[in-house]
Amino acid sequence: MASPRVYTSAGALTDLAKIFREHFEKPFVRALGEKVTLVKLFGTKSGTGHEAQWIVHYDRNNSAVFYKEDDPIGDAGKQAYERARKPYKMARITYGASGLAIAATKSDEAALVRVLAEEARRASIDLLYKIDGHLLGINPNTVSDEYARAEMDCLGDIVRADGVYATIDRTTATWWRSVVLDNGGTPRALTMGLFQQMRAELEKPEREAEISYILTSRVHFDQYGNLLEDRRRWVNVTKADGGFEALEYDSIPVMVIPRMAPGAMFWVDKRDWSYEVLLPFETEQVPVNTDREEYVIKTYANLICRHPGRQGVIRDLETT
């Protein structure tokens, strides 16, 4: 196959952005599932429109009764639903080459393509690294308006008992509140009692959570291991979904997430989670007024939880 022509007959660069877009889109999507922790665990979905939308079922038909033969039929009951909406967020990274580098490779088209292709490859990995670290954040965004803030949602934005999520206010929609076990900001030791309390809360009929993973930092993973050792119930560390180290609690993998900050343990029902992607990968050339050629890689997506009321977090844990 002939190599792409880099310069026109007039000496101008051709549309390298199109070349890189076609060449790097599939590797970027593949790397998304390999490099981003929560995508490894929850997978992706294709987005449509300008935001994710779904219907939440939060209450049953309560007209079911036991009755006698002559009892009148009561009023019909109905299921209760609410509409949830979550905007997609934009992330990007810019890369390029100086005019001097371009001039130095003008006699060797393949050399310029190699230089810019390596920059594009590394930039795409750096963009995924940025997304991965952000999604694992344990604290809520300081900007409460979901549509005003620029960042994607992180674990701390979603798994909480207050605030608005997907336009539903947890102040009034109590069924939308996650289970949060905190200690008023005062650090406390991790105990088996906290595990038992969280499990009991998440199993209540109004939640009926099926916890898939308990996600935490190395600090709390080791603390949990010490609890097992103290009770002479130490089990070998195994590999869970995504290749993460794990111990078990009641058959639930307690997984160490290397990039997660200490202070919290997240209990998640993976049925409700996905990384929803509107634009997986795009490369465009950036107009500049300096002696450079610059390109931008961008993606539109967001972390989505379709029922935060089935998730939990233990907070205010000692970090030493």
mmCIF file of C-alpha atoms in Angstrom:
data_model
loop_
_atom_site.group_PDB
_atom_site.id
_atom_site.type_symbol
_atom_site.label_atom_id
_atom_site.label_comp_id
_atom_site.label_asym_id
_atom_site.label_seq_id
_atom_site.Cartn_x
_atom_site.Cartn_y
_atom_site.Cartn_z
ATOM 1 C CA MET A 1 0.000 0.000 0.000
ATOM 2 C CA ALA A 2 1.380 3.427 -0.941
ATOM 3 C CA SER A 3 2.269 5.703 1.972
ATOM 4 C CA PRO A 4 -0.006 8.731 2.470
ATOM 5 C CA ARG A 5 1.193 11.886 0.802
ATOM 6 C CA VAL A 6 2.145 14.363 3.536
ATOM 7 C CA TYR A 7 2.832 17.450 1.432
ATOM 8 C CA THR A 8 0.935 18.881 -1.514
ATOM 9 C CA SER A 9 2.750 19.967 -4.653
ATOM 10 C CA ALA A 10 2.737 23.476 -3.167
ATOM 11 C CA GLY A 11 4.588 22.282 -0.087
ATOM 12 C CA ALA A 12 1.616 22.383 2.341
ATOM 13 C CA LEU A 13 0.763 19.599 4.761
ATOM 14 C CA THR A 14 -2.193 17.439 3.761
ATOM 15 C CA ASP A 15 -4.949 16.347 6.135
ATOM 16 C CA LEU A 16 -2.897 14.357 8.642
ATOM 17 C CA ALA A 17 -5.733 14.638 11.162
ATOM 18 C CA LYS A 18 -7.842 12.396 8.915
ATOM 19 C CA ILE A 19 -4.980 9.914 8.631
ATOM 20 C CA PHE A 20 -4.498 9.763 12.405
ATOM 21 C CA ARG A 21 -8.227 9.547 13.040
ATOM 22 C CA GLU A 22 -8.537 6.518 10.771
ATOM 23 C CA HIS A 23 -5.377 4.907 12.127
ATOM 24 C CA PHE A 24 -5.802 5.452 15.868
ATOM 25 C CA GLU A 25 -9.551 5.230 16.541
ATOM 26 C CA LYS A 26 -9.665 1.436 16.962
ATOM 27 C CA PRO A 27 -6.481 1.276 19.112
ATOM 28 C CA PHE A 28 -7.890 4.090 21.295
ATOM 29 C CA VAL A 29 -11.187 2.278 21.850
ATOM 30 C CA ARG A 30 -9.308 -0.931 22.628
ATOM 31 C CA ALA A 31 -7.020 0.888 25.072
ATOM 32 C CA LEU A 32 -10.088 2.445 26.756
ATOM 33 C CA GLY A 33 -11.109 -1.012 27.932
ATOM 34 C CA GLU A 34 -7.558 -1.843 29.020
ATOM 35 C CA LYS A 35 -6.401 1.376 30.692
ATOM 36 C CA VAL A 36 -9.515 2.816 32.368
ATOM 37 C CA THR A 37 -10.319 0.906 35.554
ATOM 38 C CA LEU A 38 -14.082 1.408 35.669
ATOM 39 C CA VAL A 39 -14.444 0.617 31.969
ATOM 40 C CA LYS A 40 -12.681 -2.692 32.658
ATOM 41 C CA LEU A 41 -15.235 -3.461 35.349
ATOM 42 C CA PHE A 42 -18.441 -1.990 33.905
ATOM 43 C CA GLY A 43 -17.982 -1.906 30.133
ATOM 44 C CA THR A 44 -19.181 0.728 27.663
ATOM 45 C CA LYS A 45 -22.420 1.678 25.954
ATOM 46 C CA SER A 46 -22.959 3.806 22.881
ATOM 47 C CA GLY A 47 -24.626 7.127 23.599
ATOM 48 C CA THR A 48 -27.165 8.966 21.462
ATOM 49 C CA GLY A 49 -28.347 12.548 21.488
ATOM 50 C CA HIS A 50 -26.849 15.239 23.693
ATOM 51 C CA GLU A 51 -27.362 13.389 26.989
ATOM 52 C CA ALA A 52 -28.037 9.970 28.490
ATOM 53 C CA GLN A 53 -31.683 9.390 29.432
ATOM 54 C CA TRP A 54 -33.363 6.507 31.210
ATOM 55 C CA ILE A 55 -36.445 5.632 33.248
ATOM 56 C CA VAL A 56 -36.017 4.710 36.932
ATOM 57 C CA HIS A 57 -38.509 2.380 38.608
ATOM 58 C CA TYR A 58 -38.620 3.250 42.312
ATOM 59 C CA ASP A 59 -41.892 1.892 43.788
ATOM 60 C CA ARG A 60 -44.148 -1.114 43.321
ATOM 61 C CA ASN A 61 -47.862 -1.460 42.672
ATOM 62 C CA ASN A 62 -49.119 -1.488 46.267
ATOM 63 C CA SER A 63 -52.652 -2.742 45.585
ATOM 64 C CA ALA A 64 -51.765 -6.393 46.257
ATOM 65 C CA VAL A 65 -53.892 -7.634 49.212
ATOM 66 C CA PHE A 66 -55.373 -10.761 50.722
ATOM 67 C CA TYR A 67 -59.174 -10.613 50.601
ATOM 68 C CA LYS A 68 -62.411 -12.402 51.488
ATOM 69 C CA GLU A 69 -65.016 -13.523 49.006
ATOM 70 C CA ASP A 70 -67.335 -10.556 49.488
ATOM 71 C CA ASP A 71 -64.688 -7.827 49.800
ATOM 72 C CA PRO A 72 -65.011 -4.977 47.258
ATOM 73 C CA ILE A 73 -62.188 -4.443 44.812
ATOM 74 C CA GLY A 74 -60.077 -1.484 45.873
ATOM 75 C CA ASP A 75 -58.464 1.223 43.812
ATOM 76 C CA ALA A 76 -56.018 0.126 41.174
ATOM 77 C CA GLY A 77 -52.368 0.562 42.053
ATOM 78 C CA LYS A 78 -49.544 1.500 39.733
ATOM 79 C CA GLN A 79 -45.795 1.355 39.438
ATOM 80 C CA ALA A 80 -43.805 4.515 40.163
ATOM 81 C CA TYR A 81 -41.249 5.835 37.687
ATOM 82 C CA GLU A 82 -38.976 8.854 37.333
ATOM 83 C CA ARG A 83 -37.024 10.130 34.332
ATOM 84 C CA ALA A 84 -33.266 10.561 34.760
ATOM 85 C CA ARG A 85 -30.974 12.629 32.512
ATOM 86 C CA LYS A 86 -27.211 12.969 32.529
ATOM 87 C CA PRO A 87 -25.115 15.145 30.157
ATOM 88 C CA TYR A 88 -22.091 13.828 28.327
ATOM 89 C CA LYS A 89 -18.781 15.520 29.072
ATOM 90 C CA MET A 90 -15.891 16.420 26.785
ATOM 91 C CA ALA A 91 -12.234 15.529 27.288
ATOM 92 C CA ARG A 92 -9.303 16.328 25.032
ATOM 93 C CA ILE A 93 -5.528 16.451 24.696
ATOM 94 C CA THR A 94 -3.379 18.447 22.280
ATOM 95 C CA TYR A 95 -0.126 17.369 20.608
ATOM 96 C CA GLY A 96 1.976 18.542 17.681
ATOM 97 C CA ALA A 97 5.362 19.334 16.194
ATOM 98 C CA SER A 98 7.356 22.522 15.764
ATOM 99 C CA GLY A 99 7.956 24.190 12.432
ATOM 100 C CA LEU A 100 11.631 23.293 12.758
ATOM 101 C CA ALA A 101 10.801 19.596 13.161
ATOM 102 C CA ILE A 102 8.493 19.757 10.171
ATOM 103 C CA ALA A 103 11.125 21.469 8.034
ATOM 104 C CA ALA A 104 13.742 18.916 9.093
ATOM 105 C CA THR A 105 11.545 16.062 7.878
ATOM 106 C CA LYS A 106 10.252 17.649 4.704
ATOM 107 C CA SER A 107 12.599 15.573 2.599
ATOM 108 C CA ASP A 108 11.414 12.407 4.357
ATOM 109 C CA GLU A 109 7.624 12.166 4.481
ATOM 110 C CA ALA A 110 7.694 8.889 6.407
ATOM 111 C CA ALA A 111 9.843 10.482 9.146
ATOM 112 C CA LEU A 112 7.282 13.221 9.801
ATOM 113 C CA VAL A 113 4.450 10.702 9.926
ATOM 114 C CA ARG A 114 6.458 8.630 12.421
ATOM 115 C CA VAL A 115 7.127 11.658 14.632
ATOM 116 C CA LEU A 116 3.503 12.794 14.722
ATOM 117 C CA ALA A 117 2.155 9.246 14.970
ATOM 118 C CA GLU A 118 4.249 8.604 18.076
ATOM 119 C CA GLU A 119 3.032 11.875 19.585
ATOM 120 C CA ALA A 120 -0.563 10.880 18.799
ATOM 121 C CA ARG A 121 -0.134 7.418 20.328
ATOM 122 C CA ARG A 122 1.359 8.763 23.541
ATOM 123 C CA ALA A 123 -1.189 11.582 23.757
ATOM 124 C CA SER A 124 -4.107 9.156 23.467
ATOM 125 C CA ILE A 125 -2.734 7.060 26.338
ATOM 126 C CA ASP A 126 -2.211 10.213 28.429
ATOM 127 C CA LEU A 127 -5.815 11.249 27.788
ATOM 128 C CA LEU A 128 -7.068 7.864 28.996
ATOM 129 C CA TYR A 129 -4.813 8.120 32.047
ATOM 130 C CA LYS A 130 -6.411 11.477 32.883
ATOM 131 C CA ILE A 131 -9.929 10.046 32.502
ATOM 132 C CA ASP A 132 -9.088 6.979 34.591
ATOM 133 C CA GLY A 133 -7.719 8.997 37.498
ATOM 134 C CA HIS A 134 -10.695 11.337 37.463
ATOM 135 C CA LEU A 135 -13.376 8.622 37.414
ATOM 136 C CA LEU A 136 -11.792 7.059 40.519
ATOM 137 C CA GLY A 137 -12.182 10.266 42.534
ATOM 138 C CA ILE A 138 -13.697 9.634 45.961
ATOM 139 C CA ASN A 139 -14.972 13.165 46.659
ATOM 140 C CA PRO A 140 -17.854 15.034 44.945
ATOM 141 C CA ASN A 141 -17.237 17.861 42.499
ATOM 142 C CA THR A 142 -17.437 21.283 44.131
ATOM 143 C CA VAL A 143 -19.676 22.474 41.257
ATOM 144 C CA SER A 144 -23.110 21.109 42.153
ATOM 145 C CA ASP A 145 -24.820 21.899 38.824
ATOM 146 C CA GLU A 146 -24.449 18.785 36.672
ATOM 147 C CA TYR A 147 -24.740 20.763 33.456
ATOM 148 C CA ALA A 148 -22.417 23.582 34.505
ATOM 149 C CA ARG A 149 -19.385 21.540 35.499
ATOM 150 C CA ALA A 150 -16.937 20.468 32.816
ATOM 151 C CA GLU A 151 -15.743 17.191 34.325
ATOM 152 C CA MET A 152 -17.193 13.728 33.976
ATOM 153 C CA ASP A 153 -18.775 12.221 37.086
ATOM 154 C CA CYS A 154 -16.513 10.304 39.439
ATOM 155 C CA LEU A 155 -17.410 7.675 42.040
ATOM 156 C CA GLY A 156 -17.663 10.392 44.687
ATOM 157 C CA ASP A 157 -20.210 12.351 42.614
ATOM 158 C CA ILE A 158 -22.470 9.345 42.177
ATOM 159 C CA VAL A 159 -22.288 7.305 45.389
ATOM 160 C CA ARG A 160 -23.597 9.765 47.970
ATOM 161 C CA ALA A 161 -26.694 10.479 50.050
ATOM 162 C CA ASP A 162 -27.220 14.129 49.143
ATOM 163 C CA GLY A 163 -27.199 16.426 46.145
ATOM 164 C CA VAL A 164 -28.694 16.038 42.681
ATOM 165 C CA TYR A 165 -27.803 13.150 40.396
ATOM 166 C CA ALA A 166 -29.178 12.776 36.857
ATOM 167 C CA THR A 167 -31.510 15.744 37.618
ATOM 168 C CA ILE A 168 -33.172 13.835 40.518
ATOM 169 C CA ASP A 169 -32.808 15.553 43.894
ATOM 170 C CA ARG A 170 -31.961 13.153 46.701
ATOM 171 C CA THR A 171 -33.386 15.580 49.256
ATOM 172 C CA THR A 172 -36.906 14.526 48.289
ATOM 173 C CA ALA A 173 -36.218 11.313 46.343
ATOM 174 C CA THR A 174 -34.928 9.326 49.299
ATOM 175 C CA TRP A 175 -34.885 6.110 47.231
ATOM 176 C CA TRP A 176 -32.142 7.738 45.095
ATOM 177 C CA ARG A 177 -29.774 8.071 48.084
ATOM 178 C CA SER A 178 -26.772 5.782 48.286
ATOM 179 C CA VAL A 179 -25.935 4.108 51.577
ATOM 180 C CA VAL A 180 -23.239 6.255 53.188
ATOM 181 C CA LEU A 181 -21.545 5.198 56.405
ATOM 182 C CA ASP A 182 -19.431 8.129 57.567
ATOM 183 C CA ASN A 183 -18.108 9.420 60.855
ATOM 184 C CA GLY A 184 -18.675 13.174 60.646
ATOM 185 C CA GLY A 185 -15.260 13.723 59.080
ATOM 186 C CA THR A 186 -13.358 12.038 61.921
ATOM 187 C CA PRO A 187 -11.141 9.158 60.723
ATOM 188 C CA ARG A 188 -11.946 5.775 62.271
ATOM 189 C CA ALA A 189 -10.627 2.248 61.949
ATOM 190 C CA LEU A 190 -12.037 -0.201 59.441
ATOM 191 C CA THR A 191 -13.999 -2.931 61.256
ATOM 192 C CA MET A 192 -15.984 -6.026 60.372
ATOM 193 C CA GLY A 193 -18.955 -4.262 61.959
ATOM 194 C CA LEU A 194 -18.867 -1.641 59.193
ATOM 195 C CA PHE A 195 -18.888 -4.388 56.568
ATOM 196 C CA GLN A 196 -21.846 -6.069 58.236
ATOM 197 C CA GLN A 197 -23.773 -2.811 58.585
ATOM 198 C CA MET A 198 -23.257 -1.926 54.939
ATOM 199 C CA ARG A 199 -24.287 -5.375 53.747
ATOM 200 C CA ALA A 200 -27.452 -5.259 55.858
ATOM 201 C CA GLU A 201 -28.441 -1.810 54.527
ATOM 202 C CA LEU A 202 -27.891 -2.755 50.895
ATOM 203 C CA GLU A 203 -29.913 -5.960 51.241
ATOM 204 C CA LYS A 204 -33.041 -4.172 52.480
ATOM 205 C CA PRO A 205 -36.143 -4.769 50.299
ATOM 206 C CA GLU A 206 -36.288 -1.180 49.057
ATOM 207 C CA ARG A 207 -32.780 -1.567 47.599
ATOM 208 C CA GLU A 208 -32.250 -5.267 46.875
ATOM 209 C CA ALA A 209 -28.706 -4.546 45.768
ATOM 210 C CA GLU A 210 -26.556 -7.335 44.396
ATOM 211 C CA ILE A 211 -23.094 -6.086 45.234
ATOM 212 C CA SER A 212 -20.548 -7.113 42.612
ATOM 213 C CA TYR A 213 -17.387 -5.441 43.913
ATOM 214 C CA ILE A 214 -16.007 -3.558 46.881
ATOM 215 C CA LEU A 215 -13.482 -1.063 45.470
ATOM 216 C CA THR A 216 -10.815 0.553 47.607
ATOM 217 C CA SER A 217 -7.219 1.711 47.881
ATOM 218 C CA ARG A 218 -4.214 -0.413 48.821
ATOM 219 C CA VAL A 219 -4.359 1.051 52.347
ATOM 220 C CA HIS A 220 -7.835 -0.281 53.132
ATOM 221 C CA PHE A 221 -7.289 -3.503 51.205
ATOM 222 C CA ASP A 222 -4.379 -4.244 53.547
ATOM 223 C CA GLN A 223 -6.452 -3.185 56.564
ATOM 224 C CA TYR A 224 -9.130 -5.660 55.553
ATOM 225 C CA GLY A 225 -6.519 -8.364 55.108
ATOM 226 C CA ASN A 226 -5.294 -7.682 58.645
ATOM 227 C CA LEU A 227 -8.853 -8.100 59.952
ATOM 228 C CA LEU A 228 -9.040 -11.511 58.342
ATOM 229 C CA GLU A 229 -5.674 -12.479 59.767
ATOM 230 C CA ASP A 230 -6.683 -11.400 63.270
ATOM 231 C CA ARG A 231 -9.710 -13.684 63.025
ATOM 232 C CA ARG A 232 -7.603 -16.511 61.577
ATOM 233 C CA ARG A 233 -9.660 -16.399 58.387
ATOM 234 C CA TRP A 234 -6.907 -15.244 56.074
ATOM 235 C CA VAL A 235 -7.485 -16.274 52.480
ATOM 236 C CA ASN A 236 -5.097 -16.065 49.583
ATOM 237 C CA VAL A 237 -5.126 -12.972 47.414
ATOM 238 C CA THR A 238 -6.743 -13.822 44.073
ATOM 239 C CA LYS A 239 -7.243 -12.091 40.733
ATOM 240 C CA ALA A 240 -10.724 -10.649 40.153
ATOM 241 C CA ASP A 241 -12.344 -9.139 37.052
ATOM 242 C CA GLY A 242 -9.954 -6.837 35.237
ATOM 243 C CA GLY A 243 -6.919 -8.549 36.772
ATOM 244 C CA PHE A 244 -7.155 -6.674 40.081
ATOM 245 C CA GLU A 245 -5.983 -8.206 43.349
ATOM 246 C CA ALA A 246 -8.887 -9.277 45.540
ATOM 247 C CA LEU A 247 -9.879 -10.791 48.856
ATOM 248 C CA GLU A 248 -13.453 -11.819 49.593
ATOM 249 C CA TYR A 249 -16.172 -10.682 51.939
ATOM 250 C CA ASP A 250 -19.276 -12.869 51.832
ATOM 251 C CA SER A 251 -18.268 -14.001 48.311
ATOM 252 C CA ILE A 252 -17.900 -10.347 47.189
ATOM 253 C CA PRO A 253 -14.447 -9.436 45.808
ATOM 254 C CA VAL A 254 -12.750 -6.701 47.848
ATOM 255 C CA MET A 255 -10.546 -5.224 45.134
ATOM 256 C CA VAL A 256 -7.478 -3.034 45.412
ATOM 257 C CA ILE A 257 -7.608 -0.151 42.903
ATOM 258 C CA PRO A 258 -4.052 1.215 42.703
ATOM 259 C CA ARG A 259 -4.986 4.767 41.645
ATOM 260 C CA MET A 260 -7.808 5.229 44.161
ATOM 261 C CA ALA A 261 -7.150 7.627 47.040
ATOM 262 C CA PRO A 262 -7.488 6.252 50.586
ATOM 263 C CA GLY A 263 -10.376 7.174 52.859
ATOM 264 C CA ALA A 264 -13.296 5.251 51.361
ATOM 265 C CA MET A 265 -14.584 1.857 50.223
ATOM 266 C CA PHE A 266 -17.198 1.756 47.446
ATOM 267 C CA TRP A 267 -19.780 -1.057 47.257
ATOM 268 C CA VAL A 268 -21.131 -1.273 43.708
ATOM 269 C CA ASP A 269 -23.824 -3.250 41.928
ATOM 270 C CA LYS A 270 -22.380 -3.456 38.417
ATOM 271 C CA ARG A 271 -25.812 -4.007 36.827
ATOM 272 C CA ASP A 272 -26.379 -0.256 37.142
ATOM 273 C CA TRP A 273 -23.062 1.014 35.770
ATOM 274 C CA SER A 274 -21.574 1.762 32.371
ATOM 275 C CA TYR A 275 -19.242 4.192 30.676
ATOM 276 C CA GLU A 276 -21.476 5.741 28.041
ATOM 277 C CA VAL A 277 -19.708 7.080 24.948
ATOM 278 C CA LEU A 278 -21.165 9.554 22.476
ATOM 279 C CA LEU A 279 -17.917 10.231 20.563
ATOM 280 C CA PRO A 280 -15.254 7.565 21.135
ATOM 281 C CA PHE A 281 -12.341 9.266 19.369
ATOM 282 C CA GLU A 282 -11.799 12.227 17.106
ATOM 283 C CA THR A 283 -8.667 13.965 15.799
ATOM 284 C CA GLU A 284 -8.724 17.505 14.415
ATOM 285 C CA GLN A 285 -6.057 19.953 13.384
ATOM 286 C CA VAL A 286 -5.921 23.040 15.589
ATOM 287 C CA PRO A 287 -5.521 26.494 13.997
ATOM 288 C CA VAL A 288 -2.471 28.163 15.571
ATOM 289 C CA ASN A 289 -0.623 31.436 15.083
ATOM 290 C CA THR A 290 2.755 30.029 16.058
ATOM 291 C CA ASP A 291 5.364 28.048 14.168
ATOM 292 C CA ARG A 292 3.787 24.676 14.955
ATOM 293 C CA GLU A 293 1.434 22.055 13.624
ATOM 294 C CA GLU A 294 -1.004 21.023 16.374
ATOM 295 C CA TYR A 295 -3.720 18.408 16.650
ATOM 296 C CA VAL A 296 -6.338 17.617 19.270
ATOM 297 C CA ILE A 297 -7.725 14.234 20.294
ATOM 298 C CA LYS A 298 -11.157 14.456 21.877
ATOM 299 C CA THR A 299 -13.884 12.221 23.239
ATOM 300 C CA TYR A 300 -17.412 12.772 24.614
ATOM 301 C CA ALA A 301 -18.576 10.407 27.348
ATOM 302 C CA ASN A 302 -19.623 10.069 30.983
ATOM 303 C CA LEU A 303 -19.713 7.511 33.765
ATOM 304 C CA ILE A 304 -23.360 6.519 34.293
ATOM 305 C CA CYS A 305 -25.034 4.809 37.241
ATOM 306 C CA ARG A 306 -28.689 4.025 36.593
ATOM 307 C CA HIS A 307 -29.538 3.548 40.263
ATOM 308 C CA PRO A 308 -27.242 5.138 42.897
ATOM 309 C CA GLY A 309 -29.672 3.935 45.580
ATOM 310 C CA ARG A 310 -28.252 0.423 45.130
ATOM 311 C CA GLN A 311 -24.672 1.541 45.830
ATOM 312 C CA GLY A 312 -22.820 2.261 49.077
ATOM 313 C CA VAL A 313 -19.667 3.819 50.488
ATOM 314 C CA ILE A 314 -17.853 3.582 53.818
ATOM 315 C CA ARG A 315 -16.128 6.914 54.465
ATOM 316 C CA ASP A 316 -13.843 8.568 57.009
ATOM 317 C CA LEU A 317 -11.494 5.595 57.221
ATOM 318 C CA GLU A 318 -8.066 5.916 58.805
ATOM 319 C CA THR A 319 -5.407 6.136 56.106
ATOM 320 C CA THR A 320 -2.465 4.802 58.101
#
